[in-house]
Amino acid sequence: MGDELLSLAEAMELVRGEVVKARNRAEMLGEELRFTVDAVEVEFLVQIGREKGGEGKLTLGVVEAGASGKRSHTDTHRIMFSLAPFSVATGERPVINDEVAQAQSRPSRSW
């Protein structure tokens, strides 16, 4: 598979990183309203292809948004995961704030 495709592990790492960033941001900002994350539903489009050569192996890669259909001998499949994130240290689910709701609840300033 080409360099423009992410491995499934890399895509999951990005999702994990974004959940952690959201939690850390809520803590840093001292947000009063937070949400626990019960489940994270993630859906990926993946391509499964066969590399020809001495070994002849199958490869799987997550399709990036805007990727072109220049590949031959690949099929695109949809894979969906329902994840229940938790902290290894505490066993607790992450708590994340809702920045949009917070921004809407703040009074607007008039200059």
C-alpha atoms as one frame of an Amber mdcrd trajectory, in Angstrom:
protein
   0.000   0.000   0.000   1.207   3.490  -0.684   2.382   6.136   1.719  -0.944
   8.011   1.556  -2.777   5.267   3.461  -2.646   5.020   7.239  -2.436   1.666
   8.910  -5.428   0.774  11.056  -3.167   1.020  14.126  -2.121   4.579  13.145
  -5.752   5.622  12.644  -6.730   4.219  16.054  -3.746   6.017  17.609  -5.015
   9.310  16.153  -8.497   8.726  17.609  -7.004   7.848  21.005  -4.831  10.961
  20.903  -7.795  13.237  20.155  -9.807  11.842  23.096  -6.811  12.412  25.386
  -6.331  15.965  24.031 -10.002  16.775  24.688  -9.756  15.485  28.266  -6.515
  17.375  28.931  -7.953  20.574  27.496 -11.028  20.336  29.745  -8.800  19.870
  32.786  -6.452  22.693  31.759  -9.334  25.128  31.229 -11.000  24.079  34.481
 -14.306  23.533  32.709 -17.216  23.033  35.104 -19.415  21.126  32.628 -17.857
  17.892  31.423 -19.017  14.676  29.793 -17.942  11.113  30.398 -17.198   9.135
  27.278 -19.315   5.966  27.295 -18.468   4.901  23.765 -16.563   6.231  20.797
 -17.945   5.058  17.473 -15.400   5.173  14.697 -15.924   4.216  11.093 -13.073
   3.814   8.626 -12.955   3.185   4.912 -10.160   0.738   4.276  -8.564  -0.671
   1.172  -7.418  -4.232   1.029  -4.866  -4.888  -1.671  -2.534  -7.600  -2.795
   1.129  -6.772  -3.258   2.702  -8.840  -5.963   6.303  -9.864  -5.774   8.401
 -12.530  -4.136   6.231 -12.783  -1.019   2.758 -11.848  -2.325   1.080 -10.433
   0.796  -2.246  -8.771   1.570  -2.195  -5.233   2.967  -4.836  -3.098   4.673
  -4.840   0.696   4.931  -7.259   3.409   6.059  -8.307   5.680   3.196  -7.653
   9.372   3.840 -10.356  11.910   3.058  -9.914  13.092  -0.499  -7.838  10.111
  -1.539  -8.016   9.439  -5.241  -9.045   6.151  -6.757  -5.751   5.537  -8.563
  -5.200   2.065  -7.126  -5.712  -1.052  -9.086  -6.680  -4.392  -7.571  -8.029
  -2.901  -4.342 -11.466  -2.976  -2.790 -12.789  -0.422  -0.323 -14.496  -1.747
   2.798 -16.186  -0.043   5.726 -15.047  -1.058   9.226 -16.856   0.264  12.311
 -15.649   0.053  15.905 -17.511   0.915  19.080 -14.841   1.717  21.653 -15.210
   2.143  25.412 -12.155   4.181  26.433 -10.798   3.993  29.983  -7.703   4.992
  31.892  -5.278   2.145  32.523  -4.139   3.868  35.725  -7.595   4.418  37.284
  -9.994   2.268  35.248 -12.217   5.346  34.835 -13.693   6.647  31.602 -12.309
   9.975  30.349 -14.205  13.168  31.066 -14.404  15.735  28.262 -16.012  19.175
  28.122 -18.301  20.459  25.391 -16.598  23.597  24.076 -19.496  24.459  21.744
 -22.057  24.368  24.558 -19.718  26.386  26.772 -19.215  29.030  24.089 -22.974
  29.322  23.493 -23.741  29.694  27.203 -21.287  32.556  27.706 -22.777  36.040
  27.410 -21.806  37.888  24.272 -19.844  41.086  24.585 -20.891  44.258  22.871
 -18.208  46.778  22.124
